Amino acid sequence: MVRIADAGPKPTEPALSASNANLARLIGTIHERAKSLESTSGMRLSFRSFTTAYKVPPQSVSYSDYVVARLLYEATRDAGFWNLHWTITDQPPNSDNIWRQWHLVTHASPVVPTASAECDELSALFAFLAGRAGIKGVGLFWPFPNHTVAVWVMHPANRDPIRIVIPTSQIFLDVTDSFGTRKFDPWRQKSVYEYTRRDAPDAFEFPKPLFDFFLSQVDKYAAASDSTLQQLRYLREGVFLKYWSAEEAARDALRRAKDFGSGPAEDLSAFQTFAQDMRSGAPK
């Protein structure tokens, strides 16, 4: 198997510009946002579910790393809150083409994909951003010859390593499968090589509307629970695929908010904000 790290030449790193809309600034802001998310109910519940499922003491793994990884996962997955969209592209297993598409975005809308990519490209994007954010051990895994997900090889203190499946699409998965799903056995692949390829330089310039959209989406949705984010992902995907209109998705989100009752405020806010976003971005 070819190591992803050897899949292509590393781009020359140009000097950073004075812009506040480059990759280095995005990563720095992600860390700032992640720190504030550590105390939210959705993030704490997600971490508790994760440590329980994998039978690891919470203090044996980095909660801060988990928060950053979960944030990036929910942002970069198919129909996640950065509005990436799965489609067949026949591109190599890296995220280069996503960055090319992002560079051309002139207007970011809640109802339109920011880029389209296949599962291996989405997984590479997550792995690249996670590594750039300082998370070690994230690589690619092929559960089937025609499908790719990301895997995080974690090393709990005084425990054997664990491999966490991070599916950036729902292909071969059910609605209940998300971060850490057990549907794929990551140990079937002998080695999971850390993704060290530099798909984009720190000086990569985002169009300002796209940069602002990404950070706004983090603020709106990253604090919600796993269940709420999964529900919103399916509603967003339906709009991308034209299974239903943005208005229908908005009404569905408000119905879910009403049914949610007295749950965590972050989840209620996510449903309500999603409905507002769908209506604000829908064609007039």
CSV table of C-alpha atoms in Angstrom, one decimal:
chain,number,residue,atom,x,y,z
A,1,MET,CA,0.0,0.0,0.0
A,2,VAL,CA,1.3,3.4,-0.9
A,3,ARG,CA,1.7,5.8,2.0
A,4,ILE,CA,-0.4,8.9,1.7
A,5,ALA,CA,2.6,10.9,2.8
A,6,ASP,CA,4.4,9.8,-0.3
A,7,ALA,CA,1.5,10.4,-2.7
A,8,GLY,CA,2.8,13.7,-4.1
A,9,PRO,CA,5.3,16.5,-3.7
A,10,LYS,CA,4.9,18.9,-0.8
A,11,PRO,CA,4.0,22.4,-2.0
A,12,THR,CA,6.4,25.2,-1.3
A,13,GLU,CA,5.2,27.2,1.7
A,14,PRO,CA,5.0,30.9,0.7
A,15,ALA,CA,5.3,33.6,3.2
A,16,LEU,CA,2.1,34.5,5.1
A,17,SER,CA,0.2,37.5,3.9
A,18,ALA,CA,-1.3,40.2,6.2
A,19,SER,CA,-4.8,38.8,5.4
A,20,ASN,CA,-7.0,37.6,8.2
A,21,ALA,CA,-8.6,35.1,5.9
A,22,ASN,CA,-5.8,32.5,5.4
A,23,LEU,CA,-5.5,28.9,6.5
A,24,ALA,CA,-3.2,29.7,9.4
A,25,ARG,CA,-5.7,32.2,10.8
A,26,LEU,CA,-8.5,29.7,10.3
A,27,ILE,CA,-6.7,27.1,12.3
A,28,GLY,CA,-5.9,29.6,15.0
A,29,THR,CA,-9.5,30.7,15.3
A,30,ILE,CA,-10.6,27.0,15.3
A,31,HIS,CA,-8.5,26.5,18.4
A,32,GLU,CA,-10.0,29.6,20.0
A,33,ARG,CA,-13.6,28.5,19.3
A,34,ALA,CA,-12.8,24.9,20.4
A,35,LYS,CA,-11.6,26.2,23.8
A,36,SER,CA,-15.0,27.9,24.4
A,37,LEU,CA,-16.8,24.8,23.2
A,38,GLU,CA,-15.2,22.6,25.9
A,39,SER,CA,-17.8,23.6,28.5
A,40,THR,CA,-20.9,23.2,26.3
A,41,SER,CA,-23.4,20.4,27.0
A,42,GLY,CA,-23.3,19.0,23.5
A,43,MET,CA,-19.5,18.6,23.5
A,44,ARG,CA,-19.4,17.2,27.0
A,45,LEU,CA,-22.1,14.7,26.2
A,46,SER,CA,-20.3,13.6,23.0
A,47,PHE,CA,-17.1,13.1,24.9
A,48,ARG,CA,-18.8,11.1,27.6
A,49,SER,CA,-20.5,8.9,25.0
A,50,PHE,CA,-17.2,8.4,23.3
A,51,THR,CA,-15.2,7.4,26.4
A,52,THR,CA,-18.0,5.1,27.5
A,53,ALA,CA,-18.2,3.3,24.2
A,54,TYR,CA,-14.5,2.8,24.0
A,55,LYS,CA,-14.1,2.0,27.7
A,56,VAL,CA,-11.3,4.5,28.3
A,57,PRO,CA,-11.0,6.7,31.4
A,58,PRO,CA,-11.8,10.3,30.4
A,59,GLN,CA,-8.6,11.5,32.0
A,60,SER,CA,-6.5,9.1,29.8
A,61,VAL,CA,-7.1,11.0,26.6
A,62,SER,CA,-7.0,14.7,25.6
A,63,TYR,CA,-10.4,16.3,25.8
A,64,SER,CA,-9.0,19.4,24.0
A,65,ASP,CA,-7.9,17.2,21.1
A,66,TYR,CA,-11.3,15.5,21.0
A,67,VAL,CA,-13.1,18.8,20.9
A,68,VAL,CA,-11.0,20.0,17.9
A,69,ALA,CA,-11.4,16.7,16.1
A,70,ARG,CA,-15.2,16.6,16.6
A,71,LEU,CA,-15.5,20.2,15.5
A,72,LEU,CA,-13.6,19.6,12.3
A,73,TYR,CA,-15.5,16.3,11.7
A,74,GLU,CA,-18.9,18.0,11.9
A,75,ALA,CA,-17.6,20.8,9.7
A,76,THR,CA,-16.0,18.8,6.9
A,77,ARG,CA,-18.3,15.7,6.6
A,78,ASP,CA,-20.7,15.4,3.7
A,79,ALA,CA,-23.5,17.9,4.3
A,80,GLY,CA,-21.8,19.1,7.5
A,81,PHE,CA,-22.0,22.7,8.6
A,82,TRP,CA,-19.3,23.8,6.1
A,83,ASN,CA,-21.6,22.7,3.3
A,84,LEU,CA,-19.4,20.1,1.6
A,85,HIS,CA,-21.3,17.8,-0.7
A,86,TRP,CA,-20.5,14.2,-1.7
A,87,THR,CA,-20.4,13.4,-5.4
A,88,ILE,CA,-18.4,11.2,-7.7
A,89,THR,CA,-15.3,13.1,-8.9
A,90,ASP,CA,-12.6,10.5,-9.7
A,91,GLN,CA,-10.0,12.7,-8.0
A,92,PRO,CA,-6.9,11.4,-6.1
A,93,PRO,CA,-7.2,10.7,-2.4
A,94,ASN,CA,-6.3,14.2,-1.3
A,95,SER,CA,-8.1,17.4,-0.7
A,96,ASP,CA,-6.4,19.5,-3.4
A,97,ASN,CA,-9.6,19.8,-5.6
A,98,ILE,CA,-11.6,21.0,-2.6
A,99,TRP,CA,-9.1,23.8,-2.0
A,100,ARG,CA,-9.3,24.8,-5.7
A,101,GLN,CA,-13.1,25.0,-5.5
A,102,TRP,CA,-13.0,27.0,-2.2
A,103,HIS,CA,-10.6,29.5,-3.8
A,104,LEU,CA,-13.3,30.3,-6.4
A,105,VAL,CA,-16.2,30.9,-4.0
A,106,THR,CA,-17.6,34.4,-4.3
A,107,HIS,CA,-20.7,33.9,-2.2
A,108,ALA,CA,-21.5,31.5,0.6
A,109,SER,CA,-25.1,30.4,1.1
A,110,PRO,CA,-26.6,28.0,3.7
A,111,VAL,CA,-28.4,26.2,0.9
A,112,VAL,CA,-25.6,25.7,-1.6
A,113,PRO,CA,-22.5,23.4,-1.3
A,114,THR,CA,-19.2,25.2,-0.9
A,115,ALA,CA,-17.4,22.3,-2.7
A,116,SER,CA,-18.1,18.8,-4.0
A,117,ALA,CA,-15.9,15.8,-3.4
A,118,GLU,CA,-15.8,12.0,-2.9
A,119,CYS,CA,-15.3,10.1,0.3
A,120,ASP,CA,-11.5,9.9,0.0
A,121,GLU,CA,-11.2,13.6,-0.7
A,122,LEU,CA,-13.4,14.5,2.3
A,123,SER,CA,-11.5,12.1,4.5
A,124,ALA,CA,-8.2,13.6,3.4
A,125,LEU,CA,-9.5,17.1,4.1
A,126,PHE,CA,-10.4,16.1,7.6
A,127,ALA,CA,-7.1,14.3,8.1
A,128,PHE,CA,-5.1,17.3,6.8
A,129,LEU,CA,-6.9,19.9,8.9
A,130,ALA,CA,-6.7,17.7,12.0
A,131,GLY,CA,-3.0,17.3,11.6
A,132,ARG,CA,-2.6,21.0,10.9
A,133,ALA,CA,-4.5,21.7,14.1
A,134,GLY,CA,-2.0,19.5,16.0
A,135,ILE,CA,-3.9,16.3,16.3
A,136,LYS,CA,-1.6,13.3,15.9
A,137,GLY,CA,-2.4,9.9,14.4
A,138,VAL,CA,-5.1,10.7,11.8
A,139,GLY,CA,-4.9,8.8,8.6
A,140,LEU,CA,-7.0,7.1,5.9
A,141,PHE,CA,-8.7,3.7,6.1
A,142,TRP,CA,-10.3,1.7,3.3
A,143,PRO,CA,-13.1,-0.5,4.7
A,144,PHE,CA,-13.9,-1.5,1.1
A,145,PRO,CA,-11.9,-1.1,-2.1
A,146,ASN,CA,-14.2,1.7,-3.2
A,147,HIS,CA,-14.7,3.5,0.0
A,148,THR,CA,-12.6,5.6,2.3
A,149,VAL,CA,-13.0,7.0,5.8
A,150,ALA,CA,-10.6,8.6,8.3
A,151,VAL,CA,-9.2,6.9,11.3
A,152,TRP,CA,-7.7,8.5,14.4
A,153,VAL,CA,-5.2,6.3,16.2
A,154,MET,CA,-5.4,7.4,19.8
A,155,HIS,CA,-3.0,6.4,22.5
A,156,PRO,CA,-4.7,6.5,25.9
A,157,ALA,CA,-2.4,6.8,28.9
A,158,ASN,CA,-1.4,3.3,30.2
A,159,ARG,CA,-3.6,1.6,27.6
A,160,ASP,CA,-3.2,-0.1,24.2
A,161,PRO,CA,-3.8,2.2,21.2
A,162,ILE,CA,-7.4,2.5,19.9
A,163,ARG,CA,-8.5,3.3,16.4
A,164,ILE,CA,-11.5,5.6,16.0
A,165,VAL,CA,-13.4,5.5,12.8
A,166,ILE,CA,-14.3,9.0,11.6
A,167,PRO,CA,-16.7,8.6,8.7
A,168,THR,CA,-16.9,11.8,6.6
A,169,SER,CA,-19.9,10.4,4.6
A,170,GLN,CA,-22.8,8.1,5.5
A,171,ILE,CA,-22.0,5.6,2.7
A,172,PHE,CA,-22.6,2.0,4.0
A,173,LEU,CA,-23.8,3.6,7.3
A,174,ASP,CA,-27.1,4.1,9.1
A,175,VAL,CA,-28.5,7.3,10.6
A,176,THR,CA,-27.2,6.3,14.0
A,177,ASP,CA,-23.6,6.0,12.8
A,178,SER,CA,-21.3,8.9,13.4
A,179,PHE,CA,-18.0,9.8,15.0
A,180,GLY,CA,-16.5,6.6,16.4
A,181,THR,CA,-18.9,4.3,14.6
A,182,ARG,CA,-18.1,0.5,15.1
A,183,LYS,CA,-19.7,-0.4,11.7
A,184,PHE,CA,-16.2,-0.6,10.2
A,185,ASP,CA,-13.4,-2.5,11.9
A,186,PRO,CA,-10.3,-0.3,11.5
A,187,TRP,CA,-8.0,-3.1,12.6
A,188,ARG,CA,-8.6,-4.9,9.3
A,189,GLN,CA,-6.1,-2.6,7.8
A,190,LYS,CA,-2.6,-3.5,9.0
A,191,SER,CA,-1.3,0.0,9.2
A,192,VAL,CA,-3.0,3.4,9.3
A,193,TYR,CA,-0.4,5.9,8.2
A,194,GLU,CA,-0.7,9.4,9.6
A,195,TYR,CA,-1.7,11.8,6.8
A,196,THR,CA,1.3,14.2,6.6
A,197,ARG,CA,0.8,15.5,3.0
A,198,ARG,CA,0.4,19.3,3.0
A,199,ASP,CA,-2.7,19.8,0.8
A,200,ALA,CA,-2.7,23.6,1.2
A,201,PRO,CA,-0.2,26.1,2.6
A,202,ASP,CA,-0.7,28.2,5.6
A,203,ALA,CA,-0.9,31.2,3.4
A,204,PHE,CA,-3.8,29.8,1.4
A,205,GLU,CA,-6.3,32.7,0.9
A,206,PHE,CA,-9.9,32.0,1.5
A,207,PRO,CA,-12.4,34.3,-0.2
A,208,LYS,CA,-13.6,36.5,2.7
A,209,PRO,CA,-17.3,35.5,2.4
A,210,LEU,CA,-16.3,31.8,2.7
A,211,PHE,CA,-13.9,32.4,5.6
A,212,ASP,CA,-16.6,34.3,7.5
A,213,PHE,CA,-19.2,31.7,6.6
A,214,PHE,CA,-17.0,28.9,8.0
A,215,LEU,CA,-16.6,30.6,11.4
A,216,SER,CA,-20.2,31.7,11.6
A,217,GLN,CA,-21.3,28.0,11.1
A,218,VAL,CA,-19.0,26.9,13.9
A,219,ASP,CA,-20.6,29.5,16.2
A,220,LYS,CA,-24.1,28.4,15.2
A,221,TYR,CA,-23.8,24.7,15.3
A,222,ALA,CA,-20.7,23.2,16.9
A,223,ALA,CA,-22.1,23.2,20.4
A,224,ALA,CA,-25.1,21.0,19.6
A,225,SER,CA,-25.3,17.3,20.4
A,226,ASP,CA,-24.3,14.5,18.1
A,227,SER,CA,-27.9,13.6,17.6
A,228,THR,CA,-29.0,17.1,16.6
A,229,LEU,CA,-26.0,17.6,14.3
A,230,GLN,CA,-26.8,14.3,12.6
A,231,GLN,CA,-30.5,15.3,12.1
A,232,LEU,CA,-29.4,18.7,10.6
A,233,ARG,CA,-26.9,16.9,8.4
A,234,TYR,CA,-29.7,14.8,6.8
A,235,LEU,CA,-31.9,17.9,6.3
A,236,ARG,CA,-29.1,19.8,4.7
A,237,GLU,CA,-28.2,16.9,2.5
A,238,GLY,CA,-31.8,16.7,1.3
A,239,VAL,CA,-31.7,20.3,0.2
A,240,PHE,CA,-28.4,19.7,-1.7
A,241,LEU,CA,-29.9,16.7,-3.4
A,242,LYS,CA,-33.2,18.5,-4.0
A,243,TYR,CA,-35.2,15.9,-2.2
A,244,TRP,CA,-37.0,18.8,-0.5
A,245,SER,CA,-36.9,22.5,-0.6
A,246,ALA,CA,-35.1,24.8,1.8
A,247,GLU,CA,-38.5,25.9,3.1
A,248,GLU,CA,-39.5,22.3,3.8
A,249,ALA,CA,-36.2,21.7,5.6
A,250,ALA,CA,-36.9,24.8,7.7
A,251,ARG,CA,-40.3,23.6,8.7
A,252,ASP,CA,-39.0,20.2,9.5
A,253,ALA,CA,-36.3,21.7,11.7
A,254,LEU,CA,-38.8,23.9,13.6
A,255,ARG,CA,-41.0,20.8,14.1
A,256,ARG,CA,-38.0,19.0,15.6
A,257,ALA,CA,-37.3,22.0,17.8
A,258,LYS,CA,-40.8,21.9,19.1
A,259,ASP,CA,-40.6,18.2,19.7
A,260,PHE,CA,-37.3,18.7,21.5
A,261,GLY,CA,-39.0,20.3,24.5
A,262,SER,CA,-36.8,21.4,27.3
A,263,GLY,CA,-33.6,19.9,26.1
A,264,PRO,CA,-30.2,21.7,26.0
A,265,ALA,CA,-30.4,25.2,24.8
A,266,GLU,CA,-27.6,24.6,22.3
A,267,ASP,CA,-29.7,22.0,20.5
A,268,LEU,CA,-32.8,24.1,20.4
A,269,SER,CA,-30.8,27.0,19.1
A,270,ALA,CA,-29.2,24.8,16.4
A,271,PHE,CA,-32.7,23.7,15.1
A,272,GLN,CA,-34.1,27.3,15.1
A,273,THR,CA,-30.9,28.8,13.5
A,274,PHE,CA,-31.0,26.1,10.8
A,275,ALA,CA,-34.6,27.0,10.0
A,276,GLN,CA,-33.6,30.7,9.7
A,277,ASP,CA,-30.6,29.9,7.6
A,278,MET,CA,-32.7,27.8,5.2
A,279,ARG,CA,-35.2,30.6,4.8
A,280,SER,CA,-32.6,33.3,4.4
A,281,GLY,CA,-30.7,31.4,1.7
A,282,ALA,CA,-33.7,30.1,-0.2
A,283,PRO,CA,-34.3,31.6,-3.7
A,284,LYS,CA,-36.7,34.5,-3.6
